[in-house]
XYZ file of C-alpha atoms in Angstrom:
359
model
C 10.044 89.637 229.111
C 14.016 89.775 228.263
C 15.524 89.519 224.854
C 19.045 88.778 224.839
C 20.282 91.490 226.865
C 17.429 93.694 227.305
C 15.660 93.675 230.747
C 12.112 95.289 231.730
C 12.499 96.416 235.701
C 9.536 97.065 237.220
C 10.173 100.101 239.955
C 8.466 100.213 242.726
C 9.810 103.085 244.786
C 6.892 103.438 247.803
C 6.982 105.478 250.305
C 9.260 107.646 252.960
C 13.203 107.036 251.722
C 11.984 104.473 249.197
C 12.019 106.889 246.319
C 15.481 108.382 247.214
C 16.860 105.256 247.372
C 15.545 103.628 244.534
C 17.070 106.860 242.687
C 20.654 106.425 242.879
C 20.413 102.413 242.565
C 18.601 103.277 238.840
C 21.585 105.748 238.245
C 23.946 102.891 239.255
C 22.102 100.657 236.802
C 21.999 103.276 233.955
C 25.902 103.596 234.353
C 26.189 99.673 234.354
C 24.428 99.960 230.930
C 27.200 101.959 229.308
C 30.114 99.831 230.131
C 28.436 96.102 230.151
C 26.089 95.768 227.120
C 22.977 94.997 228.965
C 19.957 97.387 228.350
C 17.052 97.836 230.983
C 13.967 99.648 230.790
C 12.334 100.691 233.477
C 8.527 101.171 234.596
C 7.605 103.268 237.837
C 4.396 102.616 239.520
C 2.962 103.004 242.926
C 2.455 101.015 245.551
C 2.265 101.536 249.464
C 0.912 103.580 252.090
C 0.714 106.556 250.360
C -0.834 105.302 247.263
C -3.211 103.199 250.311
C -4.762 106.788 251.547
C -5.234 108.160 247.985
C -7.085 104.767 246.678
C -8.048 102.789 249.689
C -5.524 100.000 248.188
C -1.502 99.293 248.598
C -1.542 98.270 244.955
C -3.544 99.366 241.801
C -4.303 95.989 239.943
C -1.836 97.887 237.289
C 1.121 97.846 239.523
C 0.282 93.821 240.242
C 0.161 93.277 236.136
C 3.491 95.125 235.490
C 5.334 92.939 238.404
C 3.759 90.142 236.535
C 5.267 90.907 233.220
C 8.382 92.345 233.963
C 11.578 90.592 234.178
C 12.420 91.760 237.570
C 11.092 94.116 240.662
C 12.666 96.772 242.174
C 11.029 97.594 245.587
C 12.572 100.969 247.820
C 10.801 100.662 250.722
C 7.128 100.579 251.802
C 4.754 101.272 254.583
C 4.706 104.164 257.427
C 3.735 103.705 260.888
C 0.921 106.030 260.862
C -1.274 104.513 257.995
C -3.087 101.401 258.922
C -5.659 98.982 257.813
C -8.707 98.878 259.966
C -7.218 95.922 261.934
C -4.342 98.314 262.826
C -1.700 96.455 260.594
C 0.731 98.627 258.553
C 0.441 99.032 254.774
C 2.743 96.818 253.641
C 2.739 95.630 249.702
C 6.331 93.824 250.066
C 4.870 90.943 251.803
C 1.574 90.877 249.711
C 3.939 90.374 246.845
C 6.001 87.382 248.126
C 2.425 85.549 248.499
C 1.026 86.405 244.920
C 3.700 85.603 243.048
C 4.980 82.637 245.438
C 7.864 84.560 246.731
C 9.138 81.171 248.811
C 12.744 81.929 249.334
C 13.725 85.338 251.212
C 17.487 85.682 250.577
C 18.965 88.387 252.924
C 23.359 88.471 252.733
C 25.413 89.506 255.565
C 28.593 91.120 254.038
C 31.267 93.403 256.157
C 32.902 96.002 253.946
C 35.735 97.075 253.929
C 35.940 100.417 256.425
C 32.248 99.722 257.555
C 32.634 99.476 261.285
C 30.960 96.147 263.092
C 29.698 96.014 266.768
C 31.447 92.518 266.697
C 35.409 92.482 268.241
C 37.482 90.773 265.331
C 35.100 91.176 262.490
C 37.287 93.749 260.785
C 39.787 90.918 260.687
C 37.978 87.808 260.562
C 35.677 89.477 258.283
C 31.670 88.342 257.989
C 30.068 86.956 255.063
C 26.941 84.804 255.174
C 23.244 84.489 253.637
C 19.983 84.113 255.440
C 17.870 82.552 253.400
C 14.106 83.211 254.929
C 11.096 80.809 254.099
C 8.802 84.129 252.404
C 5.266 82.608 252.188
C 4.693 80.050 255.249
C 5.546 79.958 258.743
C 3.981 82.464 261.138
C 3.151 84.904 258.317
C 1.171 82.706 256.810
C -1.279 83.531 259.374
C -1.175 87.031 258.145
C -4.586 88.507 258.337
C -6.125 85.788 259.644
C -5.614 85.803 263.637
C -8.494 85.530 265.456
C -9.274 87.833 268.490
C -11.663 88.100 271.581
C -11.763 89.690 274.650
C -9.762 87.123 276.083
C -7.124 85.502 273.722
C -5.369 86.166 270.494
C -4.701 82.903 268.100
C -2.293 82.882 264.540
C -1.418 79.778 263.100
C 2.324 78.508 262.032
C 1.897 76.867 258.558
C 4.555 74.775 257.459
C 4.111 72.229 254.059
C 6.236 70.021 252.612
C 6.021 71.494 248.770
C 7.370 75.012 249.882
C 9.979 73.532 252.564
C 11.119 70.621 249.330
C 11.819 74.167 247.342
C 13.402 75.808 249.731
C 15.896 73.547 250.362
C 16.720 72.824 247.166
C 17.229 76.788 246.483
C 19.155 76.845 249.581
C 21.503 73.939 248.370
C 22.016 75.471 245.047
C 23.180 78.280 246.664
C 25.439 76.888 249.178
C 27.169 74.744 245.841
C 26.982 78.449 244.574
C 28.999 80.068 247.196
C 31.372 76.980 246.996
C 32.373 77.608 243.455
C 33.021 80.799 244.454
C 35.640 80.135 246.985
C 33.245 80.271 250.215
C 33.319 77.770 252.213
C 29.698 76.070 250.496
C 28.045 74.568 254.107
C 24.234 75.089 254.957
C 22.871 75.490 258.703
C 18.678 74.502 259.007
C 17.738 77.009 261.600
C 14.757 75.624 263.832
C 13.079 74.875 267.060
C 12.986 71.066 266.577
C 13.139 70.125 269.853
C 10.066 71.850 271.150
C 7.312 72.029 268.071
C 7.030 68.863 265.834
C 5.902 71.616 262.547
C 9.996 72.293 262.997
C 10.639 68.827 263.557
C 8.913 68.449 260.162
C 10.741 70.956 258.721
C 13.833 69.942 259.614
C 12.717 66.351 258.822
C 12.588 67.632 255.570
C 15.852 69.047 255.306
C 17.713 65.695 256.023
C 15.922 64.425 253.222
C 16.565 66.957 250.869
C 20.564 67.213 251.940
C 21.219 63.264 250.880
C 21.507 64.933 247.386
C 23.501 66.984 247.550
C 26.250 65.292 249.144
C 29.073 68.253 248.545
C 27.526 70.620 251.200
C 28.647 70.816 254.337
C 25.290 70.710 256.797
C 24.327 71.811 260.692
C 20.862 71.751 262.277
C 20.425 74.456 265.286
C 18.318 75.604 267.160
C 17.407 79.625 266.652
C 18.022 80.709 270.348
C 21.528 79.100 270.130
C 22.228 80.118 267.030
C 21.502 83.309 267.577
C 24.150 83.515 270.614
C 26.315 82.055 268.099
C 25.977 84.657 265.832
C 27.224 87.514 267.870
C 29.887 85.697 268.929
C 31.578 84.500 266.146
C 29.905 85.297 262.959
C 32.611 84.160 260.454
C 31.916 80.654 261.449
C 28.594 81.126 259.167
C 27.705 80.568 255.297
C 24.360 79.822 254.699
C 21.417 79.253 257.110
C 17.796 78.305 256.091
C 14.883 78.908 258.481
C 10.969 79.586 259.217
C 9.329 83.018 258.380
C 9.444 84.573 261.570
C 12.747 83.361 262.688
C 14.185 84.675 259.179
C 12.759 87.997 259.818
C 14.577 88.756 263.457
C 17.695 86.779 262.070
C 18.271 88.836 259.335
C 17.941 91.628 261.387
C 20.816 90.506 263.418
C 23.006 90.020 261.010
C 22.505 93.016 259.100
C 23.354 94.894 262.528
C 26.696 92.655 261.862
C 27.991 94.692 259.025
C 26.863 98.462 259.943
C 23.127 98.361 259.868
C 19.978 97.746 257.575
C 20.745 100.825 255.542
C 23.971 98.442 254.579
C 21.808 95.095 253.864
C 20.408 94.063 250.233
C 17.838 91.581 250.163
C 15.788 89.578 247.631
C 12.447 87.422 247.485
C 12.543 84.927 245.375
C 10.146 82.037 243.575
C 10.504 79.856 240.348
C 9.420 82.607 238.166
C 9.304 85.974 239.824
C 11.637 87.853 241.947
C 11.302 91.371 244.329
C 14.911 92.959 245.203
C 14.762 95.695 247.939
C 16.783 97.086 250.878
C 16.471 95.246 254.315
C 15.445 98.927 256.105
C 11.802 100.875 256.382
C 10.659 103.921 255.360
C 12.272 105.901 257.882
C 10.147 108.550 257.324
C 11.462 110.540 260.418
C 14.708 111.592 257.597
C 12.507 111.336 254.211
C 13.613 114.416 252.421
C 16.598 115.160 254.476
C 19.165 113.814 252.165
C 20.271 111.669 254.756
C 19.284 107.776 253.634
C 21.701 106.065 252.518
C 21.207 104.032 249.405
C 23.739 101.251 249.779
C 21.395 98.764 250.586
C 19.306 99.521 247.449
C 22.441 99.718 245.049
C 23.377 96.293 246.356
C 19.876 94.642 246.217
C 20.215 95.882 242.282
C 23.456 93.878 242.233
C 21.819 91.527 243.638
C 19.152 91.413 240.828
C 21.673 91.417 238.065
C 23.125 88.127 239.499
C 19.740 86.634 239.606
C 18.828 87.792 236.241
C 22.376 85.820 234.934
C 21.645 82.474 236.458
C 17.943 82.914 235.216
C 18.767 83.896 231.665
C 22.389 82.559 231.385
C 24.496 86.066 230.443
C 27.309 86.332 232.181
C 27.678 89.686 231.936
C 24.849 90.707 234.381
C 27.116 88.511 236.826
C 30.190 90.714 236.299
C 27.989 93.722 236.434
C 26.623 92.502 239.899
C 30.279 92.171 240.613
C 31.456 95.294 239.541
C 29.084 97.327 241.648
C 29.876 94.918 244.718
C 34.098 96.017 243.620
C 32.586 99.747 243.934
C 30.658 99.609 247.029
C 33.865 97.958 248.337
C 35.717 100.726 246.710
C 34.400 103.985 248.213
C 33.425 102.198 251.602
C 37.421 101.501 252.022
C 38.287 104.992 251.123
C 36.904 106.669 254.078
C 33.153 107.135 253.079
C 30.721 107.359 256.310
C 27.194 107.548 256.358
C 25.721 109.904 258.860
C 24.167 107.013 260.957
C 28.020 106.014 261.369
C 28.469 109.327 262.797
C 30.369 110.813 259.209
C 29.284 113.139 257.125
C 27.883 111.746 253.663
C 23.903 112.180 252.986
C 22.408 109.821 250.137
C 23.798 112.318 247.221
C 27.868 112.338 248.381
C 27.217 108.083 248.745
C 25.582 107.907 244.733
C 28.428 110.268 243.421
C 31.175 108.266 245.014
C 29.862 104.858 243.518
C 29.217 106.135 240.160
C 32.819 107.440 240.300
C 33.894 103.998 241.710
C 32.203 102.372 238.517
């Protein structure tokens, strides 16, 4: 674990892009560690599809250890379509993780940068910056594994308790007051279906409780199908939103559409202990070795880790080193870079040199 400023990163690059991402964002890091005073040591190990076919498991028991005694994850990407477990499910070690080390709070931002082009009419003016924060553990993917089919039907079972919701919300509210101190505007939106299913009834139930104290935040309750019409609409009217599993998974995929794409979106999965930083996209394994990806995503999810690692350890310099990549990012993105799945011309290599020059 971390002394002082010293931080053990476990790396878990996986498969398709995930190792040429995960490169670059390490390179960012290593440059962060020359100009910030922080020191990180990092430990590769495997996990995924690939390491599935060679073992007949996503993880070794190894990999599970070294997550466990590390100070943070790094995760590139994991999974291809083609490799399956014998109930035809993909390979996919990310979500193992958030259940064995209680993973409860999925935190996926929504940033625009500055010269990333939006599908949204005004964003480039109005500007889009909001969090998704996904319940990791429950909901609909709590039934992970365990649906039960026949011939004629297909069952899987919504969980939703009280102990993980409680945390959530709390998490959520901390980061809302968060977001507040930092100049945004601090409100929280539950996300639900409360007016059909009483398990979202309970869960927002819940929420009410849990927003008497904290009295400074803002709150809205909606319901996913309108807020997801809301959302391409006008997505600057947003800050926070908290909601189920399932709903956080096709949420976040909106709004990372918002600002240019998953390649663009950072993500984290975090508990009361442990936490797994990765890039909202797949494997993509259809431009793995092309020098194509592009590792923003990744580079941000390790900014991402560095401001988690501050508020968990107290150092405030792993918050302006979060920052100053963020400033970066912002940097190059303004200046005319362009990804090739914006149409330009920059592969994964041209995007790493121009942050490292940024920084």
């Amino acid at each position: 674990m971390s002394a002082n400023n010293a931080f053990h990163i476990a790396v878990l690059a996986g498969d398709g892009i995930g190792p040429e991402v995960m490169a670059p964002a390490l390179e960012v890091l290593r440059k962060i560690e020359t100009k910030s005073g922080l020191s990180f040591r990092f430990t590769e190990a495997p996990a995924g599809a690939n390491n599935y076919l060679a073992t007949g498991k996503s993880m070794p028991d190894t990999t599970i250890k070294l997550c466990e005694e590390a100070d943070a994850i790094l995760l590139g990407a994991c999974g291809l379509p083609s490799v399956r477990y014998p109930d035809n499910t993909e390979i996919a070690p990310q979500i193992e993780l958030r259940f064995i080390f209680d993973l409860y709070a999925g935190v996926r931002p929504a940033r625009l940068i500055p010269g990333v082009p939006s599908p949204i009419v005004g964003a480039d003016k109005r500007g889009i910056d909001l969090v998704v924060i996904r319940e990791s553990t429950e909901g609909l993917f709590a039934s992970m594994g365990k649906g039960v089919v026949t011939h004629d039907d297909a069952r899987e079972t919504m969980v939703i308790t009280r102990r993980t919701s409680e945390r959530l919300f709390e998490f959520s509210f901390r980061l809302a007051e968060r977001r507040k101190a930092r100049g945004r505007p601090g409100s929280l939106a539950c996300v639900d279906k409360a007016n059909v299913f009483k398990a979202f009834a309970f869960f927002r139930g819940i929420f009410d409780e849990i927003a008497k104290k904290h009295p400074d935040v803002t709150t809205d309750r909606l319901y996913v199908d309108a807020c997801a019409a809301m959302l391409v609409k006008r997505p600057w009217d947003f800050d926070v939103m908290v909601m189920e599993n399932m709903f956080g998974d096709i949420v976040s995929d909106i709004t990372a559409s918002l600002i240019g794409g998953l390649g663009m979106a950072p993500s984290a999965d975090i508990g009361d202990k442990y936490a797994v930083f990765q890039p909202c996209h797949g494997t993509a394994p259809d431009i793995m070795g092309q020098g194509k990806a592009n590792p923003t995503g990744m580079i941000l999810s390790a900014a991402m880790m560095l401001d988690w690692l501050a508020d968990k350890h107290g150092i405030e310099s792993a918050v302006e080193a979060g920052e100053r990549i963020e400033r970066a990012v912002d940097q190059v993105y303004a200046g005319g870079l362009k990804p090739m799945e914006f149409g330009g011309s920059n592969g994964t290599a041209d995007i790493t040199k121009a942050v490292l020059g940024a920084l």
